[in-house]
mmCIF file of C-alpha atoms and ligand atoms in Angstrom:
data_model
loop_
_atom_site.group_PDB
_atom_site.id
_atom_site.type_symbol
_atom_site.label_atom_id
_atom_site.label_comp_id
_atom_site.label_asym_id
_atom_site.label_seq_id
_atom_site.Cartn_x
_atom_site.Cartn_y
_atom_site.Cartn_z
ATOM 1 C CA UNK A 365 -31.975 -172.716 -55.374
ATOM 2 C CA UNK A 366 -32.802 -176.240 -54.810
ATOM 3 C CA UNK A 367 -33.558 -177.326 -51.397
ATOM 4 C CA UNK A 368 -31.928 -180.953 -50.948
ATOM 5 C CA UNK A 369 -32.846 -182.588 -47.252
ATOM 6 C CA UNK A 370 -31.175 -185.966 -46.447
ATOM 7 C CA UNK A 371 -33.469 -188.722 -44.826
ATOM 8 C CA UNK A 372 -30.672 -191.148 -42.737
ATOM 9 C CA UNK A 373 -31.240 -194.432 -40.760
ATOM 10 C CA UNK A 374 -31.000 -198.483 -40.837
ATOM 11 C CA UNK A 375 -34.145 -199.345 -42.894
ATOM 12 C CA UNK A 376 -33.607 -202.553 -41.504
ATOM 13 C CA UNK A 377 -36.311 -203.077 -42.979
ATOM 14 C CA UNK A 378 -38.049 -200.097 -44.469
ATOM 15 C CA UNK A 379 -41.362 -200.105 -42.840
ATOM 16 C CA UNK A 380 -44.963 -198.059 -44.100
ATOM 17 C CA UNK A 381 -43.656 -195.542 -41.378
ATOM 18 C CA UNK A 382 -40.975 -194.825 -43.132
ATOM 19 C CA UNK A 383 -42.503 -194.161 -46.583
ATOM 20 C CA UNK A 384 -45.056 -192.165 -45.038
ATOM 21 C CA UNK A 385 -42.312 -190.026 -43.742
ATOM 22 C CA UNK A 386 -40.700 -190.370 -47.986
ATOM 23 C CA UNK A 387 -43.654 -189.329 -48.811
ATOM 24 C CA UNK A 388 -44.159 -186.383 -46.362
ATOM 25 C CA UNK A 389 -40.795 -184.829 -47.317
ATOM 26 C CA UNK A 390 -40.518 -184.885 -50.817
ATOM 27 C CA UNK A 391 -43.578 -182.992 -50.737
ATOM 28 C CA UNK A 392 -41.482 -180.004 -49.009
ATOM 29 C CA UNK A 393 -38.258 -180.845 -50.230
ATOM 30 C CA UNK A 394 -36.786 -180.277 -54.026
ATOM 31 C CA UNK A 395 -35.058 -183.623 -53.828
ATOM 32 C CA UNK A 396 -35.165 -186.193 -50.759
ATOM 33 C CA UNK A 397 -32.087 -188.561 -50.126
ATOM 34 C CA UNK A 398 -33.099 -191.440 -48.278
ATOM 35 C CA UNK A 399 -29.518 -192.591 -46.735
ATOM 36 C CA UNK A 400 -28.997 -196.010 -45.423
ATOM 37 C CA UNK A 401 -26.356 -196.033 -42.744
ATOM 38 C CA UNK A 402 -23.820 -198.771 -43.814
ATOM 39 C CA UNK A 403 -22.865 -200.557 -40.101
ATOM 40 C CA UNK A 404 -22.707 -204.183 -40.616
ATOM 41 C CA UNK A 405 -22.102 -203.481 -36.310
ATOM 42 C CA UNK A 406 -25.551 -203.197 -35.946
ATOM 43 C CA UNK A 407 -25.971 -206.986 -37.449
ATOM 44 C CA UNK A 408 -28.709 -206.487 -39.338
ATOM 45 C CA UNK A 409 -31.172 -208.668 -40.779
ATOM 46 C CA UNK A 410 -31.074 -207.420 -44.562
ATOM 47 C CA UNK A 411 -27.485 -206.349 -46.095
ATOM 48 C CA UNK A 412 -27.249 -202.962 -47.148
ATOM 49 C CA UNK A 413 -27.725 -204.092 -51.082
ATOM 50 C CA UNK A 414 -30.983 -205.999 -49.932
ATOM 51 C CA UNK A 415 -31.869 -202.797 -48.210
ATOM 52 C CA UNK A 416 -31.172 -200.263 -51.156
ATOM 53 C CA UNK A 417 -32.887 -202.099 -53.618
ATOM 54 C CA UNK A 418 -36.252 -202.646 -51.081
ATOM 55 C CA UNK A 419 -35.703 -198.864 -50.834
ATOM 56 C CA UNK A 420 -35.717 -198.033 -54.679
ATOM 57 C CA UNK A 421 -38.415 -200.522 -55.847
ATOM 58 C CA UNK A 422 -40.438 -198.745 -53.069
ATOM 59 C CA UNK A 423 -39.795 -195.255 -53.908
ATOM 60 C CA UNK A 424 -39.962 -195.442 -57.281
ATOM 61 C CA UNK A 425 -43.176 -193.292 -57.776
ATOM 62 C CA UNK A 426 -41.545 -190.226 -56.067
ATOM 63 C CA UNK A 427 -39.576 -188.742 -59.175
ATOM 64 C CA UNK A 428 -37.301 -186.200 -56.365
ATOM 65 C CA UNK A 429 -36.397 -189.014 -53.810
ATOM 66 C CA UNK A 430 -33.155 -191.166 -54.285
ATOM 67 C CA UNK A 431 -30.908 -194.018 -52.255
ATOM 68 C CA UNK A 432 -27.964 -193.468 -51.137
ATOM 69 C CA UNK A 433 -25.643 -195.448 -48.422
ATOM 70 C CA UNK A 434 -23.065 -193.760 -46.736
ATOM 71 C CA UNK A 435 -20.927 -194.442 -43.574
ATOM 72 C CA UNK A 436 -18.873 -192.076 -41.505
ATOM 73 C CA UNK A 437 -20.468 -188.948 -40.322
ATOM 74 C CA UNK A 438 -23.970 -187.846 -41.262
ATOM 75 C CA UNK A 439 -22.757 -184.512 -41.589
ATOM 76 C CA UNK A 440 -19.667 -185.074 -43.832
ATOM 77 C CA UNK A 441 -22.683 -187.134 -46.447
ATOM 78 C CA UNK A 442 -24.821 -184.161 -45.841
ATOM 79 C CA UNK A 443 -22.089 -181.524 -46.980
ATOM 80 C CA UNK A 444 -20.905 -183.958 -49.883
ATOM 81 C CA UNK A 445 -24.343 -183.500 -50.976
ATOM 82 C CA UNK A 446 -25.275 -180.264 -50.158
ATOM 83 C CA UNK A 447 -27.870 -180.758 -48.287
ATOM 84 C CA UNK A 448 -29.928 -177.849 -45.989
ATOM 85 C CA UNK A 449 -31.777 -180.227 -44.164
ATOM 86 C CA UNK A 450 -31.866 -183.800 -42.231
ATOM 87 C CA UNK A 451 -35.301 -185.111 -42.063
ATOM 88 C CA UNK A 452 -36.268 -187.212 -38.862
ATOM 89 C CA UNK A 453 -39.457 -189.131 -38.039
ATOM 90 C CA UNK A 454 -40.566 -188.589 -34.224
ATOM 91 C CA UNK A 455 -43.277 -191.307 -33.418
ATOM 92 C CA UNK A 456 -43.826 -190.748 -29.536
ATOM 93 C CA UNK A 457 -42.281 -189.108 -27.039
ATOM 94 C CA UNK A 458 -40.038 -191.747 -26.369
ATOM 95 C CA UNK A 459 -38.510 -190.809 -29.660
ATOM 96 C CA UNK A 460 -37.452 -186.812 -28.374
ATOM 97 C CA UNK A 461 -34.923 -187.866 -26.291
ATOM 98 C CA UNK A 462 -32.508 -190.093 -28.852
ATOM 99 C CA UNK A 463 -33.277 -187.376 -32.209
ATOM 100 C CA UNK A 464 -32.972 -184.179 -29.564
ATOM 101 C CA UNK A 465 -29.666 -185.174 -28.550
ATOM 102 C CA UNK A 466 -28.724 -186.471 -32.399
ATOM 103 C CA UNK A 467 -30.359 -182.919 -33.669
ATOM 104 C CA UNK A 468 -28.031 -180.944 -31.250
ATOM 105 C CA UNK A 469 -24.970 -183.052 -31.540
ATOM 106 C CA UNK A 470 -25.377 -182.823 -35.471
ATOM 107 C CA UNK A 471 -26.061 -178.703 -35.070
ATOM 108 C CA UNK A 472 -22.608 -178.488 -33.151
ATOM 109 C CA UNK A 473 -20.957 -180.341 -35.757
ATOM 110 C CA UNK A 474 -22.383 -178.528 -38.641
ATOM 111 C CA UNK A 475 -24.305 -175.283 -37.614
ATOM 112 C CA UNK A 476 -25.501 -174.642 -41.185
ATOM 113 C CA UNK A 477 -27.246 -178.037 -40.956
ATOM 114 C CA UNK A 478 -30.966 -178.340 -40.128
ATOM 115 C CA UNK A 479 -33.120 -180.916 -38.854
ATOM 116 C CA UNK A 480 -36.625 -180.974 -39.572
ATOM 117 C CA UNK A 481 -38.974 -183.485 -37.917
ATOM 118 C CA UNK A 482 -42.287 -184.633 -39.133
ATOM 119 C CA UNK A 483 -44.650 -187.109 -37.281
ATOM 120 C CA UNK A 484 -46.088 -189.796 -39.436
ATOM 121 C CA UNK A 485 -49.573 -190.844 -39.916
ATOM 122 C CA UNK A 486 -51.279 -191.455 -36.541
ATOM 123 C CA UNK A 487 -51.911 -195.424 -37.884
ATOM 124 C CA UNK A 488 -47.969 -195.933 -38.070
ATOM 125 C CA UNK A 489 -47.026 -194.129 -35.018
ATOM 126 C CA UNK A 490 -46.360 -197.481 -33.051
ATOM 127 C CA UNK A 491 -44.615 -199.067 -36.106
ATOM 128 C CA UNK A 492 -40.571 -199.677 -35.622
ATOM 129 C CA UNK A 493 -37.876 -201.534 -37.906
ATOM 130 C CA UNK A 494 -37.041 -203.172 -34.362
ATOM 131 C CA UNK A 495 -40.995 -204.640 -33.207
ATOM 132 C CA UNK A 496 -41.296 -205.435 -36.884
ATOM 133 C CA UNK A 497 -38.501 -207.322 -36.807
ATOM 134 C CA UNK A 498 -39.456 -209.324 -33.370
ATOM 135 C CA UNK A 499 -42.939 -209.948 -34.269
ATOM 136 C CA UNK A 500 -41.686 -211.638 -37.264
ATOM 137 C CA UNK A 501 -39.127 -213.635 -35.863
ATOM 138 C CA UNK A 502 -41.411 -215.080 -33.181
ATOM 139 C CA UNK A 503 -44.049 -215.891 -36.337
ATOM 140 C CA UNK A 504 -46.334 -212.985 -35.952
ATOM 141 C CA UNK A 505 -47.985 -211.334 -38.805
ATOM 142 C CA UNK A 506 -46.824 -207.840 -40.130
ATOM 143 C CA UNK A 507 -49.208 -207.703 -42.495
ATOM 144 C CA UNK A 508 -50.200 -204.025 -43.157
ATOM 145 C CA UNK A 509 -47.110 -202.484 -41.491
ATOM 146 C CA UNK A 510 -44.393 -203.167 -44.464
ATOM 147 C CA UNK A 511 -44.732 -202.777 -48.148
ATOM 148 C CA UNK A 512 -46.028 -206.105 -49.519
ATOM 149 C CA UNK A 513 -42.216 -206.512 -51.021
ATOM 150 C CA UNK A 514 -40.958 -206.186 -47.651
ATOM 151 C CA UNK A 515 -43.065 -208.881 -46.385
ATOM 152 C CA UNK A 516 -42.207 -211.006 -49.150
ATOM 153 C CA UNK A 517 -38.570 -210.537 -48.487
ATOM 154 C CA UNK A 518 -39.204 -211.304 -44.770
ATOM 155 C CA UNK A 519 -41.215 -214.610 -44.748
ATOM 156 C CA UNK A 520 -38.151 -215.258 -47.232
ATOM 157 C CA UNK A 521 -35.995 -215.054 -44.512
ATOM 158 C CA UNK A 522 -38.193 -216.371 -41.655
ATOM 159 C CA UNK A 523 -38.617 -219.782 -44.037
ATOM 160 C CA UNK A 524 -34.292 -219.748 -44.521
ATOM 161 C CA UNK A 525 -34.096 -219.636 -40.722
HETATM 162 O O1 PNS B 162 -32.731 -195.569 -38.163
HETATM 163 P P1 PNS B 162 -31.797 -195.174 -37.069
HETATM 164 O O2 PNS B 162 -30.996 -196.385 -36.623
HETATM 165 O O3 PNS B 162 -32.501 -194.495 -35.909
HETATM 166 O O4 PNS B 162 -30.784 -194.098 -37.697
HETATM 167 C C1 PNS B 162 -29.717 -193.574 -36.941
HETATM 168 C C2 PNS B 162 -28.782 -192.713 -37.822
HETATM 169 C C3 PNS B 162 -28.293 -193.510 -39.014
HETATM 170 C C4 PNS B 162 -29.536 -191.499 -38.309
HETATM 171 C C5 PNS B 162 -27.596 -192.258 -36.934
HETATM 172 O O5 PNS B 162 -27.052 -193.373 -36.284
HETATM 173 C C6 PNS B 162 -26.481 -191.537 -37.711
HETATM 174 O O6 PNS B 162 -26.686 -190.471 -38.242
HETATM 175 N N1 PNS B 162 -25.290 -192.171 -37.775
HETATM 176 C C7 PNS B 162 -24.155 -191.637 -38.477
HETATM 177 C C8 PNS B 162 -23.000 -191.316 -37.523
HETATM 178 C C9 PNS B 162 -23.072 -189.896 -37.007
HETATM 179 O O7 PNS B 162 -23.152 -188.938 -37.743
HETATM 180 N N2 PNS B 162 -23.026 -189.755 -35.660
HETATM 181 C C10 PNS B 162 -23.016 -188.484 -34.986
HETATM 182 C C11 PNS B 162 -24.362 -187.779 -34.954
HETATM 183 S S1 PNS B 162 -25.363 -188.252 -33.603
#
């Protein structure tokens, strides 16, 4: 039987932390689904379609990873797709707190539902969608902690203003 996990979040934007973490989990995983959450609340700086497609050009090498978006409950996606697992990236402690109480309140809603943490490389560790994000905005350099087609996309942005 094929072991599908799900891999959820913003991706806003998809950082090397994040594909480390891909590429961590489709090595233990049959097939990975990378899930963008679609909330437009969070007013985020690339739509979801900008997001998907950074997502797929990025992942293309792994032939068992996909996109998906889905809204709602992470649960309800997880059953639609039959999925064992959620995969989670803890960085730092600071992390435990937020996925602990996510990983419980996801258990309660779906007992047969697992999540699995991994930690990425130690040279990411520091590395969030959110700093990435600020540095860039105040016209600091990134350089090394995106994909270069992330980067691309973000100077993009930084120069439409
Ligand atoms: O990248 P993020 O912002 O840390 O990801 C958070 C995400 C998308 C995993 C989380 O907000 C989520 O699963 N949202 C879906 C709504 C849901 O299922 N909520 C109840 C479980 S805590």
């Amino acid at each position: 039987m094929q072991t599908i996990a799900i891999y959820p979040g913003t991706f806003d934007p998809l950082t090397n932390g994040h594909l480390d973490l891909i590429a961590r989990g489709a090595k233990i995983v049959d097939e990975l689904v990378v899930a963008i959450l679609r909330n437009e609340e969070k007013l985020p700086l690339f739509s979801v379609a900008d997001r998907v497609e950074m997502l797929t050009e990025e992942t293309r090498v792994f032939s068992n990873v996909s996109i998906a978006t889905f809204d709602g409950l992470l649960v309800d996606f997880a059953r639609e797709r039959k999925a064992k697992a959620v995969l989670r990236g803890i960085r730092a402690i600071s992390d435990y707190e937020y996925e602990f109480q996510m990983a419980l309140m996801n258990r309660r809603l779906d007992p047969e539902l697992e999540t699995i943490f991994m930690m990425p490389a130690e040279k990411y560790s520091y590395v969030s969608s959110r700093l990435v994000k600020n540095v860039v905005q105040l016209g600091g350099s990134v350089e090394g902690l995106v994909p270069p087609l992330v980067l691309r996309r973000l100077k993009a942005r930084m120069a439409q203003g």
